[in-house]
PDB file of C-alpha atoms in Angstrom:
ATOM      1  CA  UNK A   1     262.915 179.757  -1.391  1.00 82.00           C
ATOM      2  CA  UNK A   2     266.538 180.326  -2.134  1.00 88.00           C
ATOM      3  CA  UNK A   3     267.618 183.285  -4.320  1.00 91.00           C
ATOM      4  CA  UNK A   4     268.916 182.278  -7.736  1.00 93.00           C
ATOM      5  CA  UNK A   5     268.922 183.629 -11.361  1.00 91.00           C
ATOM      6  CA  UNK A   6     265.077 183.544 -11.454  1.00 91.00           C
ATOM      7  CA  UNK A   7     264.947 186.251  -8.782  1.00 94.00           C
ATOM      8  CA  UNK A   8     264.631 189.953  -9.674  1.00 93.00           C
ATOM      9  CA  UNK A   9     267.486 192.404  -9.356  1.00 92.00           C
ATOM     10  CA  UNK A  10     268.107 194.283  -6.183  1.00 92.00           C
ATOM     11  CA  UNK A  11     265.983 197.489  -5.910  1.00 90.00           C
ATOM     12  CA  UNK A  12     267.414 200.855  -5.383  1.00 90.00           C
ATOM     13  CA  UNK A  13     267.915 201.903  -1.637  1.00 88.00           C
ATOM     14  CA  UNK A  14     264.533 202.305   0.177  1.00 84.00           C
ATOM     15  CA  UNK A  15     263.615 204.690   2.928  1.00 77.00           C
ATOM     16  CA  UNK A  16     261.744 203.635   6.100  1.00 76.00           C
ATOM     17  CA  UNK A  17     258.154 202.731   5.258  1.00 74.00           C
ATOM     18  CA  UNK A  18     258.705 202.729   1.415  1.00 77.00           C
ATOM     19  CA  UNK A  19     256.779 200.450  -0.863  1.00 84.00           C
ATOM     20  CA  UNK A  20     258.872 197.552  -2.365  1.00 87.00           C
ATOM     21  CA  UNK A  21     259.082 197.984  -6.178  1.00 88.00           C
ATOM     22  CA  UNK A  22     259.930 194.336  -6.875  1.00 88.00           C
ATOM     23  CA  UNK A  23     257.411 192.201  -8.745  1.00 88.00           C
ATOM     24  CA  UNK A  24     254.835 190.091  -6.880  1.00 84.00           C
ATOM     25  CA  UNK A  25     256.223 186.714  -5.651  1.00 84.00           C
ATOM     26  CA  UNK A  26     256.056 184.327  -2.837  1.00 84.00           C
ATOM     27  CA  UNK A  27     259.435 185.364  -1.219  1.00 89.00           C
ATOM     28  CA  UNK A  28     261.235 188.549  -0.614  1.00 90.00           C
ATOM     29  CA  UNK A  29     264.927 188.996   0.377  1.00 91.00           C
ATOM     30  CA  UNK A  30     266.406 192.212   1.928  1.00 89.00           C
ATOM     31  CA  UNK A  31     269.678 193.605   3.098  1.00 89.00           C
ATOM     32  CA  UNK A  32     270.670 196.622   5.052  1.00 87.00           C
ATOM     33  CA  UNK A  33     273.910 198.616   4.753  1.00 85.00           C
ATOM     34  CA  UNK A  34     274.778 201.194   7.569  1.00 83.00           C
ATOM     35  CA  UNK A  35     277.662 203.493   8.286  1.00 82.00           C
ATOM     36  CA  UNK A  36     278.459 205.403  11.328  1.00 83.00           C
ATOM     37  CA  UNK A  37     281.273 207.391  13.029  1.00 85.00           C
ATOM     38  CA  UNK A  38     280.311 205.976  16.349  1.00 82.00           C
ATOM     39  CA  UNK A  39     282.987 203.587  17.801  1.00 83.00           C
ATOM     40  CA  UNK A  40     280.395 200.902  18.500  1.00 82.00           C
ATOM     41  CA  UNK A  41     278.954 201.067  14.983  1.00 79.00           C
ATOM     42  CA  UNK A  42     275.218 200.994  13.862  1.00 84.00           C
ATOM     43  CA  UNK A  43     272.759 198.408  15.324  1.00 83.00           C
ATOM     44  CA  UNK A  44     269.637 197.125  13.515  1.00 84.00           C
ATOM     45  CA  UNK A  45     267.104 196.168  16.237  1.00 85.00           C
ATOM     46  CA  UNK A  46     263.990 195.017  14.224  1.00 86.00           C
ATOM     47  CA  UNK A  47     262.366 195.047  10.850  1.00 85.00           C
ATOM     48  CA  UNK A  48     258.760 194.858   9.769  1.00 86.00           C
ATOM     49  CA  UNK A  49     257.407 193.836   6.297  1.00 86.00           C
ATOM     50  CA  UNK A  50     253.750 194.307   5.490  1.00 85.00           C
ATOM     51  CA  UNK A  51     252.157 192.507   2.526  1.00 85.00           C
ATOM     52  CA  UNK A  52     248.757 191.975   0.881  1.00 81.00           C
ATOM     53  CA  UNK A  53     248.015 188.287  -0.022  1.00 82.00           C
ATOM     54  CA  UNK A  54     247.030 187.697  -3.593  1.00 84.00           C
ATOM     55  CA  UNK A  55     243.265 187.116  -3.831  1.00 91.00           C
ATOM     56  CA  UNK A  56     242.352 183.485  -4.681  1.00 92.00           C
ATOM     57  CA  UNK A  57     239.620 182.516  -7.056  1.00 95.00           C
ATOM     58  CA  UNK A  58     236.495 181.006  -5.457  1.00 96.00           C
ATOM     59  CA  UNK A  59     235.802 177.507  -6.369  1.00 96.00           C
ATOM     60  CA  UNK A  60     232.323 175.992  -7.149  1.00 96.00           C
ATOM     61  CA  UNK A  61     232.787 172.385  -6.275  1.00 96.00           C
ATOM     62  CA  UNK A  62     229.431 170.794  -7.292  1.00 96.00           C
ATOM     63  CA  UNK A  63     225.894 171.470  -8.537  1.00 96.00           C
ATOM     64  CA  UNK A  64     222.878 169.296  -7.584  1.00 95.00           C
ATOM     65  CA  UNK A  65     219.408 169.515  -9.267  1.00 93.00           C
ATOM     66  CA  UNK A  66     216.463 167.854  -7.679  1.00 89.00           C
ATOM     67  CA  UNK A  67     212.638 168.206  -7.571  1.00 84.00           C
ATOM     68  CA  UNK A  68     210.186 168.544  -4.741  1.00 84.00           C
ATOM     69  CA  UNK A  69     206.460 168.978  -4.258  1.00 81.00           C
ATOM     70  CA  UNK A  70     205.613 172.240  -2.768  1.00 70.00           C
ATOM     71  CA  UNK A  71     202.595 174.394  -2.147  1.00 60.00           C
ATOM     72  CA  UNK A  72     199.930 174.952   0.599  1.00 55.00           C
ATOM     73  CA  UNK A  73     198.027 171.984   2.054  1.00 49.00           C
ATOM     74  CA  UNK A  74     194.614 171.398   0.489  1.00 48.00           C
ATOM     75  CA  UNK A  75     191.923 173.286   2.300  1.00 50.00           C
ATOM     76  CA  UNK A  76     188.936 171.332   3.817  1.00 48.00           C
ATOM     77  CA  UNK A  77     185.867 171.140   1.698  1.00 46.00           C
ATOM     78  CA  UNK A  78     183.303 173.801   2.779  1.00 45.00           C
ATOM     79  CA  UNK A  79     179.799 174.757   1.701  1.00 42.00           C
ATOM     80  CA  UNK A  80     181.280 177.712  -0.197  1.00 44.00           C
ATOM     81  CA  UNK A  81     183.366 175.550  -2.483  1.00 43.00           C
ATOM     82  CA  UNK A  82     181.232 172.337  -2.544  1.00 40.00           C
ATOM     83  CA  UNK A  83     179.875 170.888  -5.796  1.00 42.00           C
ATOM     84  CA  UNK A  84     176.408 169.362  -5.885  1.00 36.00           C
ATOM     85  CA  UNK A  85     174.827 166.421  -7.811  1.00 39.00           C
ATOM     86  CA  UNK A  86     171.073 165.940  -8.459  1.00 41.00           C
ATOM     87  CA  UNK A  87     169.731 162.762  -6.949  1.00 38.00           C
ATOM     88  CA  UNK A  88     166.442 161.378  -8.165  1.00 43.00           C
ATOM     89  CA  UNK A  89     164.411 159.675  -5.592  1.00 39.00           C
ATOM     90  CA  UNK A  90     160.812 158.378  -5.696  1.00 46.00           C
ATOM     91  CA  UNK A  91     158.355 159.944  -3.322  1.00 42.00           C
ATOM     92  CA  UNK A  92     156.526 157.220  -1.384  1.00 46.00           C
ATOM     93  CA  UNK A  93     153.094 158.910  -1.245  1.00 48.00           C
ATOM     94  CA  UNK A  94     152.679 161.082  -4.259  1.00 44.00           C
ATOM     95  CA  UNK A  95     154.286 158.626  -6.673  1.00 47.00           C
ATOM     96  CA  UNK A  96     156.441 161.302  -8.240  1.00 44.00           C
ATOM     97  CA  UNK A  97     160.181 161.930  -8.346  1.00 41.00           C
ATOM     98  CA  UNK A  98     161.810 164.736  -6.415  1.00 45.00           C
ATOM     99  CA  UNK A  99     165.323 166.199  -6.715  1.00 45.00           C
ATOM    100  CA  UNK A 100     167.640 166.677  -3.711  1.00 48.00           C
ATOM    101  CA  UNK A 101     170.965 168.270  -3.698  1.00 50.00           C
ATOM    102  CA  UNK A 102     173.774 166.135  -2.031  1.00 49.00           C
ATOM    103  CA  UNK A 103     177.334 167.486  -1.646  1.00 55.00           C
ATOM    104  CA  UNK A 104     179.950 165.714  -3.749  1.00 50.00           C
ATOM    105  CA  UNK A 105     183.668 166.100  -2.677  1.00 51.00           C
ATOM    106  CA  UNK A 106     186.158 166.631  -5.397  1.00 47.00           C
ATOM    107  CA  UNK A 107     189.678 164.904  -5.343  1.00 49.00           C
ATOM    108  CA  UNK A 108     192.348 167.497  -4.615  1.00 49.00           C
ATOM    109  CA  UNK A 109     195.318 167.504  -7.006  1.00 49.00           C
ATOM    110  CA  UNK A 110     198.840 167.390  -5.653  1.00 52.00           C
ATOM    111  CA  UNK A 111     200.706 170.598  -5.092  1.00 60.00           C
ATOM    112  CA  UNK A 112     202.851 172.049  -7.833  1.00 76.00           C
ATOM    113  CA  UNK A 113     206.333 170.694  -8.490  1.00 81.00           C
ATOM    114  CA  UNK A 114     209.544 172.753  -7.924  1.00 88.00           C
ATOM    115  CA  UNK A 115     213.020 172.301  -9.165  1.00 91.00           C
ATOM    116  CA  UNK A 116     215.704 172.922  -6.544  1.00 94.00           C
ATOM    117  CA  UNK A 117     219.253 173.909  -7.695  1.00 95.00           C
ATOM    118  CA  UNK A 118     221.861 173.812  -4.920  1.00 96.00           C
ATOM    119  CA  UNK A 119     225.700 173.877  -5.018  1.00 97.00           C
ATOM    120  CA  UNK A 120     228.804 173.735  -2.980  1.00 97.00           C
ATOM    121  CA  UNK A 121     231.445 176.531  -3.212  1.00 97.00           C
ATOM    122  CA  UNK A 122     234.438 177.534  -1.047  1.00 96.00           C
ATOM    123  CA  UNK A 123     237.082 180.322  -0.968  1.00 95.00           C
ATOM    124  CA  UNK A 124     240.531 179.582   0.329  1.00 93.00           C
ATOM    125  CA  UNK A 125     240.764 183.213   1.602  1.00 92.00           C
ATOM    126  CA  UNK A 126     237.601 182.805   3.760  1.00 93.00           C
ATOM    127  CA  UNK A 127     235.837 185.573   1.846  1.00 95.00           C
ATOM    128  CA  UNK A 128     232.171 185.885   1.730  1.00 96.00           C
ATOM    129  CA  UNK A 129     230.593 184.754  -1.496  1.00 97.00           C
ATOM    130  CA  UNK A 130     227.680 185.747  -3.678  1.00 97.00           C
ATOM    131  CA  UNK A 131     226.352 183.737  -6.591  1.00 98.00           C
ATOM    132  CA  UNK A 132     224.697 184.175  -9.981  1.00 97.00           C
ATOM    133  CA  UNK A 133     222.663 181.288 -11.489  1.00 97.00           C
ATOM    134  CA  UNK A 134     222.255 180.855 -15.233  1.00 97.00           C
ATOM    135  CA  UNK A 135     220.575 178.211 -17.432  1.00 96.00           C
ATOM    136  CA  UNK A 136     220.411 177.198 -21.050  1.00 94.00           C
ATOM    137  CA  UNK A 137     218.877 174.376 -23.143  1.00 92.00           C
ATOM    138  CA  UNK A 138     221.300 171.801 -24.523  1.00 89.00           C
ATOM    139  CA  UNK A 139     220.776 173.061 -28.047  1.00 89.00           C
ATOM    140  CA  UNK A 140     221.011 176.711 -27.115  1.00 92.00           C
ATOM    141  CA  UNK A 141     224.064 178.892 -27.224  1.00 92.00           C
ATOM    142  CA  UNK A 142     223.347 181.737 -24.738  1.00 95.00           C
ATOM    143  CA  UNK A 143     223.037 181.642 -20.998  1.00 96.00           C
ATOM    144  CA  UNK A 144     219.853 183.052 -19.420  1.00 96.00           C
ATOM    145  CA  UNK A 145     220.035 184.514 -15.955  1.00 96.00           C
ATOM    146  CA  UNK A 146     217.795 182.946 -13.387  1.00 95.00           C
ATOM    147  CA  UNK A 147     218.907 184.868 -10.309  1.00 95.00           C
ATOM    148  CA  UNK A 148     221.737 187.237  -9.398  1.00 96.00           C
ATOM    149  CA  UNK A 149     223.273 188.297  -6.014  1.00 96.00           C
ATOM    150  CA  UNK A 150     222.344 185.068  -4.134  1.00 96.00           C
ATOM    151  CA  UNK A 151     224.008 184.651  -0.820  1.00 96.00           C
ATOM    152  CA  UNK A 152     222.603 181.203  -0.039  1.00 96.00           C
ATOM    153  CA  UNK A 153     223.862 178.263  -2.196  1.00 97.00           C
ATOM    154  CA  UNK A 154     220.316 177.116  -3.381  1.00 96.00           C
ATOM    155  CA  UNK A 155     217.606 178.435  -5.527  1.00 96.00           C
ATOM    156  CA  UNK A 156     214.060 177.052  -6.247  1.00 94.00           C
ATOM    157  CA  UNK A 157     211.995 177.570  -9.384  1.00 92.00           C
ATOM    158  CA  UNK A 158     208.574 176.370 -10.599  1.00 89.00           C
ATOM    159  CA  UNK A 159     209.034 173.320 -12.659  1.00 83.00           C
ATOM    160  CA  UNK A 160     206.606 174.565 -15.211  1.00 82.00           C
ATOM    161  CA  UNK A 161     208.879 177.506 -15.949  1.00 86.00           C
ATOM    162  CA  UNK A 162     211.253 175.102 -17.791  1.00 84.00           C
ATOM    163  CA  UNK A 163     209.962 173.155 -20.822  1.00 81.00           C
ATOM    164  CA  UNK A 164     210.721 169.467 -21.156  1.00 85.00           C
ATOM    165  CA  UNK A 165     214.173 168.717 -22.487  1.00 87.00           C
ATOM    166  CA  UNK A 166     217.824 168.633 -21.388  1.00 90.00           C
ATOM    167  CA  UNK A 167     218.951 171.721 -19.555  1.00 92.00           C
ATOM    168  CA  UNK A 168     222.346 172.999 -18.194  1.00 95.00           C
ATOM    169  CA  UNK A 169     222.891 175.136 -15.154  1.00 96.00           C
ATOM    170  CA  UNK A 170     225.867 177.445 -14.449  1.00 97.00           C
ATOM    171  CA  UNK A 171     226.839 178.796 -10.960  1.00 97.00           C
ATOM    172  CA  UNK A 172     229.222 181.767 -10.847  1.00 97.00           C
ATOM    173  CA  UNK A 173     230.753 182.567  -7.376  1.00 97.00           C
ATOM    174  CA  UNK A 174     232.173 185.946  -6.645  1.00 97.00           C
ATOM    175  CA  UNK A 175     234.126 187.272  -3.689  1.00 96.00           C
ATOM    176  CA  UNK A 176     233.150 190.976  -4.234  1.00 96.00           C
ATOM    177  CA  UNK A 177     231.464 191.133  -0.853  1.00 96.00           C
ATOM    178  CA  UNK A 178     234.949 190.898   0.804  1.00 94.00           C
ATOM    179  CA  UNK A 179     237.250 192.542  -1.690  1.00 93.00           C
ATOM    180  CA  UNK A 180     237.431 195.910  -3.683  1.00 92.00           C
ATOM    181  CA  UNK A 181     235.994 195.794  -7.074  1.00 92.00           C
ATOM    182  CA  UNK A 182     239.263 195.917  -8.817  1.00 91.00           C
ATOM    183  CA  UNK A 183     240.649 192.865  -6.945  1.00 91.00           C
ATOM    184  CA  UNK A 184     237.444 190.762  -6.678  1.00 94.00           C
ATOM    185  CA  UNK A 185     237.605 187.380  -8.434  1.00 96.00           C
ATOM    186  CA  UNK A 186     235.089 184.836  -9.432  1.00 96.00           C
ATOM    187  CA  UNK A 187     234.849 181.162 -10.463  1.00 96.00           C
ATOM    188  CA  UNK A 188     232.160 179.101 -12.166  1.00 96.00           C
ATOM    189  CA  UNK A 189     231.035 175.612 -12.812  1.00 96.00           C
ATOM    190  CA  UNK A 190     228.626 174.145 -15.416  1.00 96.00           C
ATOM    191  CA  UNK A 191     226.404 171.193 -14.565  1.00 94.00           C
ATOM    192  CA  UNK A 192     226.063 168.135 -16.853  1.00 93.00           C
ATOM    193  CA  UNK A 193     222.807 168.171 -18.821  1.00 92.00           C
ATOM    194  CA  UNK A 194     219.752 167.726 -16.653  1.00 90.00           C
ATOM    195  CA  UNK A 195     216.677 166.058 -18.186  1.00 88.00           C
ATOM    196  CA  UNK A 196     213.471 167.904 -17.447  1.00 87.00           C
ATOM    197  CA  UNK A 197     210.485 165.644 -18.105  1.00 86.00           C
ATOM    198  CA  UNK A 198     207.090 166.385 -16.660  1.00 84.00           C
ATOM    199  CA  UNK A 199     205.002 164.919 -19.515  1.00 87.00           C
ATOM    200  CA  UNK A 200     203.565 161.435 -18.946  1.00 91.00           C
ATOM    201  CA  UNK A 201     203.682 158.652 -21.495  1.00 93.00           C
ATOM    202  CA  UNK A 202     200.860 158.191 -24.030  1.00 94.00           C
ATOM    203  CA  UNK A 203     198.865 154.998 -23.864  1.00 94.00           C
ATOM    204  CA  UNK A 204     196.996 153.368 -26.803  1.00 93.00           C
ATOM    205  CA  UNK A 205     194.786 150.504 -26.169  1.00 92.00           C
ATOM    206  CA  UNK A 206     193.223 147.858 -28.442  1.00 90.00           C
ATOM    207  CA  UNK A 207     190.626 145.653 -26.937  1.00 88.00           C
ATOM    208  CA  UNK A 208     189.597 142.311 -28.468  1.00 83.00           C
ATOM    209  CA  UNK A 209     187.688 139.779 -26.375  1.00 76.00           C
ATOM    210  CA  UNK A 210     190.021 138.773 -23.527  1.00 82.00           C
ATOM    211  CA  UNK A 211     193.151 140.357 -25.110  1.00 88.00           C
ATOM    212  CA  UNK A 212     194.201 143.990 -24.576  1.00 91.00           C
ATOM    213  CA  UNK A 213     197.069 145.337 -26.452  1.00 93.00           C
ATOM    214  CA  UNK A 214     198.890 148.305 -24.979  1.00 94.00           C
ATOM    215  CA  UNK A 215     201.184 150.719 -26.778  1.00 95.00           C
ATOM    216  CA  UNK A 216     203.098 153.049 -24.416  1.00 95.00           C
ATOM    217  CA  UNK A 217     205.194 155.868 -25.867  1.00 94.00           C
ATOM    218  CA  UNK A 218     207.105 158.723 -24.178  1.00 92.00           C
ATOM    219  CA  UNK A 219     208.657 161.748 -25.843  1.00 87.00           C
ATOM    220  CA  UNK A 220     211.579 162.360 -23.612  1.00 85.00           C
ATOM    221  CA  UNK A 221     212.381 159.515 -21.217  1.00 87.00           C
ATOM    222  CA  UNK A 222     212.587 155.760 -21.446  1.00 91.00           C
ATOM    223  CA  UNK A 223     209.659 153.706 -19.946  1.00 94.00           C
ATOM    224  CA  UNK A 224     210.163 152.196 -16.591  1.00 93.00           C
ATOM    225  CA  UNK A 225     207.089 150.050 -15.909  1.00 94.00           C
ATOM    226  CA  UNK A 226     203.589 149.088 -16.976  1.00 95.00           C
ATOM    227  CA  UNK A 227     200.953 147.490 -14.833  1.00 95.00           C
ATOM    228  CA  UNK A 228     197.217 146.838 -14.574  1.00 94.00           C
ATOM    229  CA  UNK A 229     194.466 146.697 -11.981  1.00 94.00           C
ATOM    230  CA  UNK A 230     190.933 145.247 -12.121  1.00 92.00           C
ATOM    231  CA  UNK A 231     188.159 146.707 -10.127  1.00 92.00           C
ATOM    232  CA  UNK A 232     190.541 148.879  -8.160  1.00 92.00           C
ATOM    233  CA  UNK A 233     192.336 145.755  -6.969  1.00 92.00           C
ATOM    234  CA  UNK A 234     196.159 145.393  -6.536  1.00 95.00           C
ATOM    235  CA  UNK A 235     198.504 146.309  -9.353  1.00 95.00           C
ATOM    236  CA  UNK A 236     200.003 143.554 -11.369  1.00 94.00           C
ATOM    237  CA  UNK A 237     203.128 144.065 -13.668  1.00 95.00           C
ATOM    238  CA  UNK A 238     202.929 143.573 -17.391  1.00 93.00           C
ATOM    239  CA  UNK A 239     205.890 142.277 -19.496  1.00 93.00           C
ATOM    240  CA  UNK A 240     206.695 144.019 -22.824  1.00 94.00           C
ATOM    241  CA  UNK A 241     206.752 142.014 -26.130  1.00 93.00           C
ATOM    242  CA  UNK A 242     210.533 142.286 -26.370  1.00 92.00           C
ATOM    243  CA  UNK A 243     211.142 141.037 -22.835  1.00 91.00           C
ATOM    244  CA  UNK A 244     212.683 144.332 -21.241  1.00 92.00           C
ATOM    245  CA  UNK A 245     211.453 147.827 -20.601  1.00 93.00           C
ATOM    246  CA  UNK A 246     214.296 150.026 -21.782  1.00 90.00           C
ATOM    247  CA  UNK A 247     213.122 152.383 -24.520  1.00 93.00           C
ATOM    248  CA  UNK A 248     210.752 155.342 -25.206  1.00 93.00           C
ATOM    249  CA  UNK A 249     208.173 153.034 -26.897  1.00 94.00           C
ATOM    250  CA  UNK A 250     207.059 149.587 -25.759  1.00 95.00           C
ATOM    251  CA  UNK A 251     204.202 147.193 -26.577  1.00 95.00           C
ATOM    252  CA  UNK A 252     202.425 144.973 -24.192  1.00 95.00           C
ATOM    253  CA  UNK A 253     199.937 142.187 -24.498  1.00 93.00           C
ATOM    254  CA  UNK A 254     197.538 141.433 -21.623  1.00 92.00           C
ATOM    255  CA  UNK A 255     195.451 138.155 -21.708  1.00 90.00           C
ATOM    256  CA  UNK A 256     192.644 137.912 -19.190  1.00 87.00           C
ATOM    257  CA  UNK A 257     190.993 134.928 -17.725  1.00 83.00           C
ATOM    258  CA  UNK A 258     187.310 134.360 -18.577  1.00 81.00           C
ATOM    259  CA  UNK A 259     185.459 136.868 -16.424  1.00 73.00           C
ATOM    260  CA  UNK A 260     182.917 136.150 -13.675  1.00 76.00           C
ATOM    261  CA  UNK A 261     179.406 137.551 -14.164  1.00 79.00           C
ATOM    262  CA  UNK A 262     179.192 141.391 -13.970  1.00 82.00           C
ATOM    263  CA  UNK A 263     181.179 144.168 -15.642  1.00 86.00           C
ATOM    264  CA  UNK A 264     184.797 144.985 -14.674  1.00 88.00           C
ATOM    265  CA  UNK A 265     186.858 148.153 -14.766  1.00 91.00           C
ATOM    266  CA  UNK A 266     190.470 147.637 -16.013  1.00 91.00           C
ATOM    267  CA  UNK A 267     192.974 150.382 -15.483  1.00 95.00           C
ATOM    268  CA  UNK A 268     196.442 150.440 -17.183  1.00 95.00           C
ATOM    269  CA  UNK A 269     199.191 152.489 -15.687  1.00 96.00           C
ATOM    270  CA  UNK A 270     202.701 153.151 -17.196  1.00 95.00           C
ATOM    271  CA  UNK A 271     205.560 155.154 -15.638  1.00 94.00           C
ATOM    272  CA  UNK A 272     208.575 156.721 -17.415  1.00 92.00           C
ATOM    273  CA  UNK A 273     212.010 156.986 -15.790  1.00 89.00           C
ATOM    274  CA  UNK A 274     211.204 160.586 -14.771  1.00 85.00           C
ATOM    275  CA  UNK A 275     208.333 159.324 -12.537  1.00 86.00           C
ATOM    276  CA  UNK A 276     205.387 160.578 -14.834  1.00 89.00           C
ATOM    277  CA  UNK A 277     202.489 158.200 -14.938  1.00 92.00           C
ATOM    278  CA  UNK A 278     199.952 157.642 -17.659  1.00 93.00           C
ATOM    279  CA  UNK A 279     196.487 156.051 -16.992  1.00 94.00           C
ATOM    280  CA  UNK A 280     194.040 154.438 -19.223  1.00 94.00           C
ATOM    281  CA  UNK A 281     190.610 152.947 -18.259  1.00 93.00           C
ATOM    282  CA  UNK A 282     188.614 150.291 -19.989  1.00 89.00           C
ATOM    283  CA  UNK A 283     185.137 149.062 -19.067  1.00 88.00           C
ATOM    284  CA  UNK A 284     184.993 145.197 -19.691  1.00 83.00           C
ATOM    285  CA  UNK A 285     181.343 144.171 -20.275  1.00 78.00           C
ATOM    286  CA  UNK A 286     179.645 141.480 -18.284  1.00 72.00           C
ATOM    287  CA  UNK A 287     180.029 137.926 -19.475  1.00 64.00           C
ATOM    288  CA  UNK A 288     176.350 137.466 -19.895  1.00 58.00           C
ATOM    289  CA  UNK A 289     175.946 140.359 -22.289  1.00 48.00           C
TER     290      UNK A 289
END
């Protein structure tokens, strides 16, 4: 703020409206020298200095990656898309069997999953920003372009477009919409590795009398829980052999009470930390068989 030895030298005399040849800096000092033959001497009434601020680099502050379920709502079942099963019924008079078609409704699967990448960016000059979004796998070396020239700080992709594994995302913000190409600037930010896991665990069951051994294994994420249900009843948690569910592979032992008469359906369900579920179904025979 005060001129010292770090300042540049004085320029040569400038004419009115001339461009200042001094290097770019935060402050400028000027002086004026006048001469006149008038008895009252020269008088300086005003000065005006015009400057162009240096363009600041846009800043990408954060990147968020989340998932959502998207897609159209299931359509009602109609005659055009119904499936039919054959029902055998005994005719009361003729003593023969007849076949009748009865509609059977299928269970509609959930809509597809999407990955949403959103970010926060700002520009200290108030410039309009545009964005480019790239991604790469954790073991890959080159960035792949997902989308360029984005004006909204969010982008959605089909989750199936990315294979399971750890993935990084890079957002580049540019202020070229508000500045000439020669002076436009850009900033970028790379996200931490994001685990993409859409594959459920694998269940292996071994049934011996009233003991069911369950082995659950996941290729990408640690397991989170394992539970069972009998005859579509409430879910009951299962404890792993080592006491805590914290790894990609866990073993469980389920001991059942002596069953009542009649067969039972046992369903085992395991979740990984990414929310993927694996199901296994076992038909337990009747006690009197």
